[in-house]
Amino acid sequence: MAAGADVRCAVLALLVLGLLATDGDATGPVIIGQHVSSDGKVILSCNMSVADTPIKGHKWMLGDKTLKVEEGSSTPYITYTIEGSIEEHSGVYECIYETNPVAKGNVSIEVPPQVVAYKKSEHGNEGDTGVLTCKSLSYPPVKTWTWYKSDKTPVVNGSDNYIINSIGNKTELRIHKLSIEKDTGDYYCNATNLLGHGSATVNLRVRSRLAALWPFLGIVAEVLVLVTIIFIYEKRRKPDEVLDDDDGGSAPLKSNATNHKDKNVRQRNAN
């Protein structure tokens, strides 16, 4: 990677030799930009030839974002250090010198596509539409996006309910009328730019429409089990309760028999 970076830097240095600070003015200062990477850091640098006017400061920018500002610095050689690998920080960086007029130079970090899936695993119900998304924030921009199924079969846009929408560094695969047997599995999104290619994997799981009923059926089953337990418990308690009722009713019968016996004894004594 370091050797490749040195080659690109050398080529870049030759290209920016003609980059002038005053929008193509041949008499303006020349700014040479380059970058090196090592030990988990990327160091950008710009070196400007003798300016026609004093340098009152400089700054680094990436697109519309200001990365570093040094006011009052008059040095023509400036640097900016980025933590991380070169693959994580590709893009076109701009070094700006506060002169009159303002002088600008570029440092371009180019890498193959660094593709990531929006979600590594997607879920969908049978018959619904599944959406798989991949993106690459690398520079240069992606030129071509391609989707493959798990068996390396290319996904053809417009066939078998597949619709592919690719715009710049983002691609989206829509699968209409999901099928458990046909659509479940891994899908690969592949991106290609001027320096190479990269890919990411998205796993698609298709569930049966009845899957949403399983929680409800589980609750119903629990209720049925509870009702069954209560029913069995109550049924086992009934014989004991009946026995208690019989015992309670036998006492008065015994008492009545005793009263009749006493009455007969009194009658015989009286005779």
PDB file of C-alpha atoms in Angstrom:
ATOM      1  CA  MET A   1       0.000   0.000   0.000  1.00  0.00           C
ATOM      2  CA  ALA A   2       2.861   2.410   0.834  1.00  0.00           C
ATOM      3  CA  ALA A   3       4.571   1.812  -2.510  1.00  0.00           C
ATOM      4  CA  GLY A   4       1.311   2.424  -4.354  1.00  0.00           C
ATOM      5  CA  ALA A   5       0.749   5.588  -2.363  1.00  0.00           C
ATOM      6  CA  ASP A   6       4.228   6.871  -3.254  1.00  0.00           C
ATOM      7  CA  VAL A   7       3.563   6.288  -6.945  1.00  0.00           C
ATOM      8  CA  ARG A   8       0.246   8.114  -6.769  1.00  0.00           C
ATOM      9  CA  CYS A   9       1.858  10.958  -4.859  1.00  0.00           C
ATOM     10  CA  ALA A  10       4.558  11.307  -7.503  1.00  0.00           C
ATOM     11  CA  VAL A  11       1.980  11.390 -10.266  1.00  0.00           C
ATOM     12  CA  LEU A  12      -0.114  13.838  -8.300  1.00  0.00           C
ATOM     13  CA  ALA A  13       2.875  16.103  -7.751  1.00  0.00           C
ATOM     14  CA  LEU A  14       3.493  16.255 -11.488  1.00  0.00           C
ATOM     15  CA  LEU A  15      -0.139  17.066 -12.138  1.00  0.00           C
ATOM     16  CA  VAL A  16      -0.367  19.859  -9.606  1.00  0.00           C
ATOM     17  CA  LEU A  17       2.790  21.531 -10.840  1.00  0.00           C
ATOM     18  CA  GLY A  18       0.555  23.280 -13.317  1.00  0.00           C
ATOM     19  CA  LEU A  19      -2.054  24.192 -10.734  1.00  0.00           C
ATOM     20  CA  LEU A  20      -1.739  27.945 -10.203  1.00  0.00           C
ATOM     21  CA  ALA A  21      -2.987  30.017  -7.352  1.00  0.00           C
ATOM     22  CA  THR A  22      -4.809  32.653  -9.384  1.00  0.00           C
ATOM     23  CA  ASP A  23      -7.253  30.618 -11.488  1.00  0.00           C
ATOM     24  CA  GLY A  24      -4.849  29.775 -14.284  1.00  0.00           C
ATOM     25  CA  ASP A  25      -2.669  32.899 -14.061  1.00  0.00           C
ATOM     26  CA  ALA A  26       0.756  31.753 -15.366  1.00  0.00           C
ATOM     27  CA  THR A  27       2.514  34.298 -13.154  1.00  0.00           C
ATOM     28  CA  GLY A  28       0.943  33.045  -9.909  1.00  0.00           C
ATOM     29  CA  PRO A  29       2.611  30.757  -7.327  1.00  0.00           C
ATOM     30  CA  VAL A  30       2.652  26.984  -7.852  1.00  0.00           C
ATOM     31  CA  ILE A  31       1.247  24.750  -5.076  1.00  0.00           C
ATOM     32  CA  ILE A  32       2.418  21.142  -4.865  1.00  0.00           C
ATOM     33  CA  GLY A  33       0.224  18.825  -2.766  1.00  0.00           C
ATOM     34  CA  GLN A  34       0.886  15.263  -1.680  1.00  0.00           C
ATOM     35  CA  HIS A  35       0.121  12.744   1.063  1.00  0.00           C
ATOM     36  CA  VAL A  36       1.854   9.900   2.899  1.00  0.00           C
ATOM     37  CA  SER A  37       0.428   7.271   5.231  1.00  0.00           C
ATOM     38  CA  SER A  38       2.108   5.299   8.005  1.00  0.00           C
ATOM     39  CA  ASP A  39       1.470   4.062  11.544  1.00  0.00           C
ATOM     40  CA  GLY A  40      -2.267   4.631  11.326  1.00  0.00           C
ATOM     41  CA  LYS A  41      -1.934   8.230  10.183  1.00  0.00           C
ATOM     42  CA  VAL A  42      -2.354  10.101   6.926  1.00  0.00           C
ATOM     43  CA  ILE A  43      -0.287  13.274   6.516  1.00  0.00           C
ATOM     44  CA  LEU A  44      -1.323  15.816   3.877  1.00  0.00           C
ATOM     45  CA  SER A  45       1.045  18.563   2.798  1.00  0.00           C
ATOM     46  CA  CYS A  46       1.078  21.548   0.476  1.00  0.00           C
ATOM     47  CA  ASN A  47       4.109  23.594  -0.538  1.00  0.00           C
ATOM     48  CA  MET A  48       3.704  26.928  -2.306  1.00  0.00           C
ATOM     49  CA  SER A  49       6.368  28.675  -4.342  1.00  0.00           C
ATOM     50  CA  VAL A  50       7.261  32.250  -3.469  1.00  0.00           C
ATOM     51  CA  ALA A  51       4.035  34.269  -3.339  1.00  0.00           C
ATOM     52  CA  ASP A  52       3.667  37.692  -4.912  1.00  0.00           C
ATOM     53  CA  THR A  53       1.966  38.930  -1.740  1.00  0.00           C
ATOM     54  CA  PRO A  54       2.547  38.056   1.936  1.00  0.00           C
ATOM     55  CA  ILE A  55       0.887  34.945   3.386  1.00  0.00           C
ATOM     56  CA  LYS A  56      -1.403  35.929   6.264  1.00  0.00           C
ATOM     57  CA  GLY A  57      -2.611  32.439   7.162  1.00  0.00           C
ATOM     58  CA  HIS A  58      -3.927  29.206   5.695  1.00  0.00           C
ATOM     59  CA  LYS A  59      -6.543  26.495   6.199  1.00  0.00           C
ATOM     60  CA  TRP A  60      -7.518  22.993   5.132  1.00  0.00           C
ATOM     61  CA  MET A  61     -10.944  22.055   3.810  1.00  0.00           C
ATOM     62  CA  LEU A  62     -12.783  18.930   2.632  1.00  0.00           C
ATOM     63  CA  GLY A  63     -15.741  19.963   0.544  1.00  0.00           C
ATOM     64  CA  ASP A  64     -17.656  22.567   2.577  1.00  0.00           C
ATOM     65  CA  LYS A  65     -16.102  21.454   5.868  1.00  0.00           C
ATOM     66  CA  THR A  66     -13.228  23.403   7.391  1.00  0.00           C
ATOM     67  CA  LEU A  67     -10.703  21.028   8.948  1.00  0.00           C
ATOM     68  CA  LYS A  68      -7.954  23.278  10.206  1.00  0.00           C
ATOM     69  CA  VAL A  69      -7.290  27.037  10.390  1.00  0.00           C
ATOM     70  CA  GLU A  70      -3.983  28.733  11.161  1.00  0.00           C
ATOM     71  CA  GLU A  71      -4.245  32.493  11.209  1.00  0.00           C
ATOM     72  CA  GLY A  72      -1.125  34.624  11.039  1.00  0.00           C
ATOM     73  CA  SER A  73       1.083  31.783   9.772  1.00  0.00           C
ATOM     74  CA  SER A  74       3.275  32.863   6.847  1.00  0.00           C
ATOM     75  CA  THR A  75       4.997  29.532   6.105  1.00  0.00           C
ATOM     76  CA  PRO A  76       4.595  28.262   2.530  1.00  0.00           C
ATOM     77  CA  TYR A  77       4.828  24.597   3.632  1.00  0.00           C
ATOM     78  CA  ILE A  78       1.787  23.396   5.562  1.00  0.00           C
ATOM     79  CA  THR A  79       0.580  19.977   6.763  1.00  0.00           C
ATOM     80  CA  TYR A  80      -2.552  18.355   8.100  1.00  0.00           C
ATOM     81  CA  THR A  81      -2.553  15.005   9.957  1.00  0.00           C
ATOM     82  CA  ILE A  82      -5.511  12.604   9.960  1.00  0.00           C
ATOM     83  CA  GLU A  83      -5.831   9.704  12.394  1.00  0.00           C
ATOM     84  CA  GLY A  84      -6.797   6.412  10.761  1.00  0.00           C
ATOM     85  CA  SER A  85      -6.124   4.442   7.611  1.00  0.00           C
ATOM     86  CA  ILE A  86      -5.977   5.935   4.143  1.00  0.00           C
ATOM     87  CA  GLU A  87      -9.044   3.892   3.105  1.00  0.00           C
ATOM     88  CA  GLU A  88     -11.127   5.719   5.711  1.00  0.00           C
ATOM     89  CA  HIS A  89     -10.228   9.224   4.530  1.00  0.00           C
ATOM     90  CA  SER A  90     -10.301   9.280   0.746  1.00  0.00           C
ATOM     91  CA  GLY A  91     -11.383  12.459  -1.009  1.00  0.00           C
ATOM     92  CA  VAL A  92     -10.138  15.743  -2.431  1.00  0.00           C
ATOM     93  CA  TYR A  93      -8.639  17.991   0.249  1.00  0.00           C
ATOM     94  CA  GLU A  94      -8.022  21.669  -0.373  1.00  0.00           C
ATOM     95  CA  CYS A  95      -5.198  23.762   1.072  1.00  0.00           C
ATOM     96  CA  ILE A  96      -5.927  27.505   1.012  1.00  0.00           C
ATOM     97  CA  TYR A  97      -3.368  30.291   1.487  1.00  0.00           C
ATOM     98  CA  GLU A  98      -4.561  33.688   2.652  1.00  0.00           C
ATOM     99  CA  THR A  99      -2.781  35.804   0.046  1.00  0.00           C
ATOM    100  CA  ASN A 100      -4.020  38.501  -2.295  1.00  0.00           C
ATOM    101  CA  PRO A 101      -5.560  36.944  -4.269  1.00  0.00           C
ATOM    102  CA  VAL A 102      -6.234  33.718  -2.362  1.00  0.00           C
ATOM    103  CA  ALA A 103      -4.117  30.751  -3.507  1.00  0.00           C
ATOM    104  CA  LYS A 104      -5.522  27.199  -3.486  1.00  0.00           C
ATOM    105  CA  GLY A 105      -4.103  23.720  -3.997  1.00  0.00           C
ATOM    106  CA  ASN A 106      -5.484  20.177  -3.861  1.00  0.00           C
ATOM    107  CA  VAL A 107      -4.433  16.876  -2.320  1.00  0.00           C
ATOM    108  CA  SER A 108      -6.345  13.909  -3.724  1.00  0.00           C
ATOM    109  CA  ILE A 109      -6.559  10.618  -1.793  1.00  0.00           C
ATOM    110  CA  GLU A 110      -7.846   7.852  -4.056  1.00  0.00           C
ATOM    111  CA  VAL A 111      -8.717   4.277  -3.008  1.00  0.00           C
ATOM    112  CA  PRO A 112     -10.787   1.371  -4.348  1.00  0.00           C
ATOM    113  CA  PRO A 113     -14.445   1.345  -3.193  1.00  0.00           C
ATOM    114  CA  GLN A 114     -14.921   0.705   0.507  1.00  0.00           C
ATOM    115  CA  VAL A 115     -18.406  -0.817   0.428  1.00  0.00           C
ATOM    116  CA  VAL A 116     -20.609  -1.192   3.501  1.00  0.00           C
ATOM    117  CA  ALA A 117     -24.147  -2.530   3.855  1.00  0.00           C
ATOM    118  CA  TYR A 118     -26.749  -0.260   5.424  1.00  0.00           C
ATOM    119  CA  LYS A 119     -27.840  -3.330   7.401  1.00  0.00           C
ATOM    120  CA  LYS A 120     -25.927  -6.605   7.426  1.00  0.00           C
ATOM    121  CA  SER A 121     -29.175  -8.513   7.988  1.00  0.00           C
ATOM    122  CA  GLU A 122     -32.619  -7.659   6.638  1.00  0.00           C
ATOM    123  CA  HIS A 123     -35.976  -9.249   7.489  1.00  0.00           C
ATOM    124  CA  GLY A 124     -39.168  -9.372   5.458  1.00  0.00           C
ATOM    125  CA  ASN A 125     -42.505 -11.152   5.460  1.00  0.00           C
ATOM    126  CA  GLU A 126     -43.495 -13.471   2.662  1.00  0.00           C
ATOM    127  CA  GLY A 127     -45.295 -11.555  -0.087  1.00  0.00           C
ATOM    128  CA  ASP A 128     -43.947  -8.155   0.999  1.00  0.00           C
ATOM    129  CA  THR A 129     -41.153  -6.100  -0.604  1.00  0.00           C
ATOM    130  CA  GLY A 130     -37.594  -6.448   0.696  1.00  0.00           C
ATOM    131  CA  VAL A 131     -35.093  -3.585   0.403  1.00  0.00           C
ATOM    132  CA  LEU A 132     -31.304  -4.143   0.560  1.00  0.00           C
ATOM    133  CA  THR A 133     -28.981  -1.109   0.543  1.00  0.00           C
ATOM    134  CA  CYS A 134     -25.212  -0.640   0.158  1.00  0.00           C
ATOM    135  CA  LYS A 135     -23.051   2.467  -0.046  1.00  0.00           C
ATOM    136  CA  SER A 136     -19.472   3.534  -0.587  1.00  0.00           C
ATOM    137  CA  LEU A 137     -18.118   6.881   0.597  1.00  0.00           C
ATOM    138  CA  SER A 138     -14.762   6.377  -1.079  1.00  0.00           C
ATOM    139  CA  TYR A 139     -13.095   8.528  -3.742  1.00  0.00           C
ATOM    140  CA  PRO A 140     -13.079   8.262  -6.759  1.00  0.00           C
ATOM    141  CA  PRO A 141     -16.851   7.772  -7.023  1.00  0.00           C
ATOM    142  CA  VAL A 142     -18.297   4.374  -7.912  1.00  0.00           C
ATOM    143  CA  LYS A 143     -18.686   3.867 -11.655  1.00  0.00           C
ATOM    144  CA  THR A 144     -20.609   0.578 -11.629  1.00  0.00           C
ATOM    145  CA  TRP A 145     -22.761  -1.280  -9.106  1.00  0.00           C
ATOM    146  CA  THR A 146     -23.558  -5.001  -9.439  1.00  0.00           C
ATOM    147  CA  TRP A 147     -25.652  -7.335  -7.261  1.00  0.00           C
ATOM    148  CA  TYR A 148     -25.107 -11.095  -6.890  1.00  0.00           C
ATOM    149  CA  LYS A 149     -26.999 -13.834  -5.082  1.00  0.00           C
ATOM    150  CA  SER A 150     -25.364 -16.323  -2.727  1.00  0.00           C
ATOM    151  CA  ASP A 151     -24.647 -18.722  -5.596  1.00  0.00           C
ATOM    152  CA  LYS A 152     -22.780 -15.929  -7.460  1.00  0.00           C
ATOM    153  CA  THR A 153     -25.668 -15.537  -9.915  1.00  0.00           C
ATOM    154  CA  PRO A 154     -25.918 -11.901 -11.114  1.00  0.00           C
ATOM    155  CA  VAL A 155     -29.143 -10.132 -10.211  1.00  0.00           C
ATOM    156  CA  VAL A 156     -30.611  -8.713 -13.415  1.00  0.00           C
ATOM    157  CA  ASN A 157     -32.511  -5.452 -13.033  1.00  0.00           C
ATOM    158  CA  GLY A 158     -36.171  -5.883 -13.943  1.00  0.00           C
ATOM    159  CA  SER A 159     -36.185  -9.693 -13.844  1.00  0.00           C
ATOM    160  CA  ASP A 160     -37.730 -12.035 -11.259  1.00  0.00           C
ATOM    161  CA  ASN A 161     -39.243  -9.174  -9.258  1.00  0.00           C
ATOM    162  CA  TYR A 162     -35.807  -7.506  -8.834  1.00  0.00           C
ATOM    163  CA  ILE A 163     -35.471  -3.732  -9.175  1.00  0.00           C
ATOM    164  CA  ILE A 164     -32.024  -2.103  -8.806  1.00  0.00           C
ATOM    165  CA  ASN A 165     -31.622   1.646  -8.247  1.00  0.00           C
ATOM    166  CA  SER A 166     -28.021   2.896  -8.196  1.00  0.00           C
ATOM    167  CA  ILE A 167     -27.140   6.570  -7.845  1.00  0.00           C
ATOM    168  CA  GLY A 168     -23.535   7.611  -7.313  1.00  0.00           C
ATOM    169  CA  ASN A 169     -22.085   5.961  -4.222  1.00  0.00           C
ATOM    170  CA  LYS A 170     -25.360   4.250  -3.190  1.00  0.00           C
ATOM    171  CA  THR A 171     -27.245   1.239  -4.542  1.00  0.00           C
ATOM    172  CA  GLU A 172     -30.587  -0.282  -3.588  1.00  0.00           C
ATOM    173  CA  LEU A 173     -32.045  -3.693  -4.449  1.00  0.00           C
ATOM    174  CA  ARG A 174     -35.814  -4.119  -4.142  1.00  0.00           C
ATOM    175  CA  ILE A 175     -37.310  -7.609  -4.186  1.00  0.00           C
ATOM    176  CA  HIS A 176     -41.066  -7.671  -4.723  1.00  0.00           C
ATOM    177  CA  LYS A 177     -43.323 -10.477  -3.479  1.00  0.00           C
ATOM    178  CA  LEU A 178     -40.755 -12.122  -1.231  1.00  0.00           C
ATOM    179  CA  SER A 179     -40.613 -15.920  -1.305  1.00  0.00           C
ATOM    180  CA  ILE A 180     -39.159 -18.036   1.500  1.00  0.00           C
ATOM    181  CA  GLU A 181     -37.797 -20.706  -0.838  1.00  0.00           C
ATOM    182  CA  LYS A 182     -36.533 -18.397  -3.572  1.00  0.00           C
ATOM    183  CA  ASP A 183     -35.318 -15.198  -1.920  1.00  0.00           C
ATOM    184  CA  THR A 184     -33.879 -16.226   1.452  1.00  0.00           C
ATOM    185  CA  GLY A 185     -30.069 -16.077   1.584  1.00  0.00           C
ATOM    186  CA  ASP A 186     -27.021 -13.837   1.123  1.00  0.00           C
ATOM    187  CA  TYR A 187     -26.748 -11.045  -1.429  1.00  0.00           C
ATOM    188  CA  TYR A 188     -23.526  -9.299  -2.494  1.00  0.00           C
ATOM    189  CA  CYS A 189     -23.304  -5.678  -3.629  1.00  0.00           C
ATOM    190  CA  ASN A 190     -20.180  -5.028  -5.708  1.00  0.00           C
ATOM    191  CA  ALA A 191     -18.824  -1.565  -6.560  1.00  0.00           C
ATOM    192  CA  THR A 192     -16.167  -0.656  -9.126  1.00  0.00           C
ATOM    193  CA  ASN A 193     -14.256   2.591  -9.636  1.00  0.00           C
ATOM    194  CA  LEU A 194     -11.078   3.594 -11.470  1.00  0.00           C
ATOM    195  CA  LEU A 195      -8.831   1.927  -8.883  1.00  0.00           C
ATOM    196  CA  GLY A 196     -10.581  -1.390  -8.343  1.00  0.00           C
ATOM    197  CA  HIS A 197     -13.624  -2.887  -6.704  1.00  0.00           C
ATOM    198  CA  GLY A 198     -15.090  -3.743  -3.308  1.00  0.00           C
ATOM    199  CA  SER A 199     -18.133  -5.581  -2.013  1.00  0.00           C
ATOM    200  CA  ALA A 200     -20.338  -6.178   1.024  1.00  0.00           C
ATOM    201  CA  THR A 201     -22.778  -8.911   2.057  1.00  0.00           C
ATOM    202  CA  VAL A 202     -26.415  -8.561   3.118  1.00  0.00           C
ATOM    203  CA  ASN A 203     -28.310 -11.517   4.569  1.00  0.00           C
ATOM    204  CA  LEU A 204     -32.037 -11.613   3.798  1.00  0.00           C
ATOM    205  CA  ARG A 205     -34.429 -13.621   5.954  1.00  0.00           C
ATOM    206  CA  VAL A 206     -37.976 -14.143   4.730  1.00  0.00           C
ATOM    207  CA  ARG A 207     -40.585 -15.052   7.356  1.00  0.00           C
ATOM    208  CA  SER A 208     -43.968 -16.656   6.910  1.00  0.00           C
ATOM    209  CA  ARG A 209     -46.974 -14.370   7.273  1.00  0.00           C
ATOM    210  CA  LEU A 210     -48.076 -16.574  10.162  1.00  0.00           C
ATOM    211  CA  ALA A 211     -44.956 -15.562  12.048  1.00  0.00           C
ATOM    212  CA  ALA A 212     -46.746 -12.484  13.356  1.00  0.00           C
ATOM    213  CA  LEU A 213     -49.399 -14.762  14.927  1.00  0.00           C
ATOM    214  CA  TRP A 214     -46.952 -16.780  17.001  1.00  0.00           C
ATOM    215  CA  PRO A 215     -46.909 -14.345  19.968  1.00  0.00           C
ATOM    216  CA  PHE A 216     -50.727 -14.322  20.029  1.00  0.00           C
ATOM    217  CA  LEU A 217     -50.905 -18.108  19.767  1.00  0.00           C
ATOM    218  CA  GLY A 218     -48.400 -18.369  22.591  1.00  0.00           C
ATOM    219  CA  ILE A 219     -50.609 -16.224  24.840  1.00  0.00           C
ATOM    220  CA  VAL A 220     -53.672 -18.331  23.942  1.00  0.00           C
ATOM    221  CA  ALA A 221     -51.769 -21.519  24.773  1.00  0.00           C
ATOM    222  CA  GLU A 222     -50.741 -20.124  28.159  1.00  0.00           C
ATOM    223  CA  VAL A 223     -54.337 -19.196  28.953  1.00  0.00           C
ATOM    224  CA  LEU A 224     -55.561 -22.672  27.985  1.00  0.00           C
ATOM    225  CA  VAL A 225     -52.960 -24.332  30.179  1.00  0.00           C
ATOM    226  CA  LEU A 226     -53.911 -22.111  33.111  1.00  0.00           C
ATOM    227  CA  VAL A 227     -57.627 -22.834  32.675  1.00  0.00           C
ATOM    228  CA  THR A 228     -56.933 -26.587  32.474  1.00  0.00           C
ATOM    229  CA  ILE A 229     -54.907 -26.492  35.682  1.00  0.00           C
ATOM    230  CA  ILE A 230     -57.682 -24.618  37.505  1.00  0.00           C
ATOM    231  CA  PHE A 231     -60.319 -27.063  36.204  1.00  0.00           C
ATOM    232  CA  ILE A 232     -58.362 -30.125  37.356  1.00  0.00           C
ATOM    233  CA  TYR A 233     -57.719 -28.548  40.737  1.00  0.00           C
ATOM    234  CA  GLU A 234     -61.390 -27.745  41.282  1.00  0.00           C
ATOM    235  CA  LYS A 235     -62.447 -31.221  40.176  1.00  0.00           C
ATOM    236  CA  ARG A 236     -60.149 -32.853  42.697  1.00  0.00           C
ATOM    237  CA  ARG A 237     -61.506 -30.691  45.515  1.00  0.00           C
ATOM    238  CA  LYS A 238     -65.226 -31.699  45.000  1.00  0.00           C
ATOM    239  CA  PRO A 239     -65.208 -35.155  46.742  1.00  0.00           C
ATOM    240  CA  ASP A 240     -63.786 -33.632  49.882  1.00  0.00           C
ATOM    241  CA  GLU A 241     -66.423 -30.922  49.890  1.00  0.00           C
ATOM    242  CA  VAL A 242     -69.260 -33.491  49.453  1.00  0.00           C
ATOM    243  CA  LEU A 243     -67.886 -35.583  52.318  1.00  0.00           C
ATOM    244  CA  ASP A 244     -67.886 -32.552  54.545  1.00  0.00           C
ATOM    245  CA  ASP A 245     -71.531 -31.889  53.734  1.00  0.00           C
ATOM    246  CA  ASP A 246     -72.572 -35.505  54.591  1.00  0.00           C
ATOM    247  CA  ASP A 247     -70.764 -35.371  57.889  1.00  0.00           C
ATOM    248  CA  GLY A 248     -72.517 -32.165  58.756  1.00  0.00           C
ATOM    249  CA  GLY A 249     -75.951 -33.661  58.008  1.00  0.00           C
ATOM    250  CA  SER A 250     -75.477 -36.942  59.948  1.00  0.00           C
ATOM    251  CA  ALA A 251     -75.274 -35.270  63.332  1.00  0.00           C
ATOM    252  CA  PRO A 252     -78.926 -34.196  63.515  1.00  0.00           C
ATOM    253  CA  LEU A 253     -80.116 -37.693  62.504  1.00  0.00           C
ATOM    254  CA  LYS A 254     -78.200 -39.245  65.392  1.00  0.00           C
ATOM    255  CA  SER A 255     -79.596 -36.705  67.784  1.00  0.00           C
ATOM    256  CA  ASN A 256     -83.189 -37.453  66.721  1.00  0.00           C
ATOM    257  CA  ALA A 257     -82.701 -41.198  67.248  1.00  0.00           C
ATOM    258  CA  THR A 258     -81.480 -40.582  70.758  1.00  0.00           C
ATOM    259  CA  ASN A 259     -84.512 -38.401  71.599  1.00  0.00           C
ATOM    260  CA  HIS A 260     -86.959 -41.096  70.456  1.00  0.00           C
ATOM    261  CA  LYS A 261     -85.193 -43.727  72.612  1.00  0.00           C
ATOM    262  CA  ASP A 262     -85.447 -41.513  75.688  1.00  0.00           C
ATOM    263  CA  LYS A 263     -89.123 -40.915  75.019  1.00  0.00           C
ATOM    264  CA  ASN A 264     -89.895 -44.662  74.837  1.00  0.00           C
ATOM    265  CA  VAL A 265     -88.064 -45.321  78.096  1.00  0.00           C
ATOM    266  CA  ARG A 266     -90.138 -42.659  79.901  1.00  0.00           C
ATOM    267  CA  GLN A 267     -93.353 -44.132  78.547  1.00  0.00           C
ATOM    268  CA  ARG A 268     -92.545 -47.649  79.880  1.00  0.00           C
ATOM    269  CA  ASN A 269     -91.635 -46.268  83.281  1.00  0.00           C
ATOM    270  CA  ALA A 270     -94.922 -44.452  83.434  1.00  0.00           C
ATOM    271  CA  ASN A 271     -96.876 -47.660  82.814  1.00  0.00           C
TER     272      ASN A 271
END
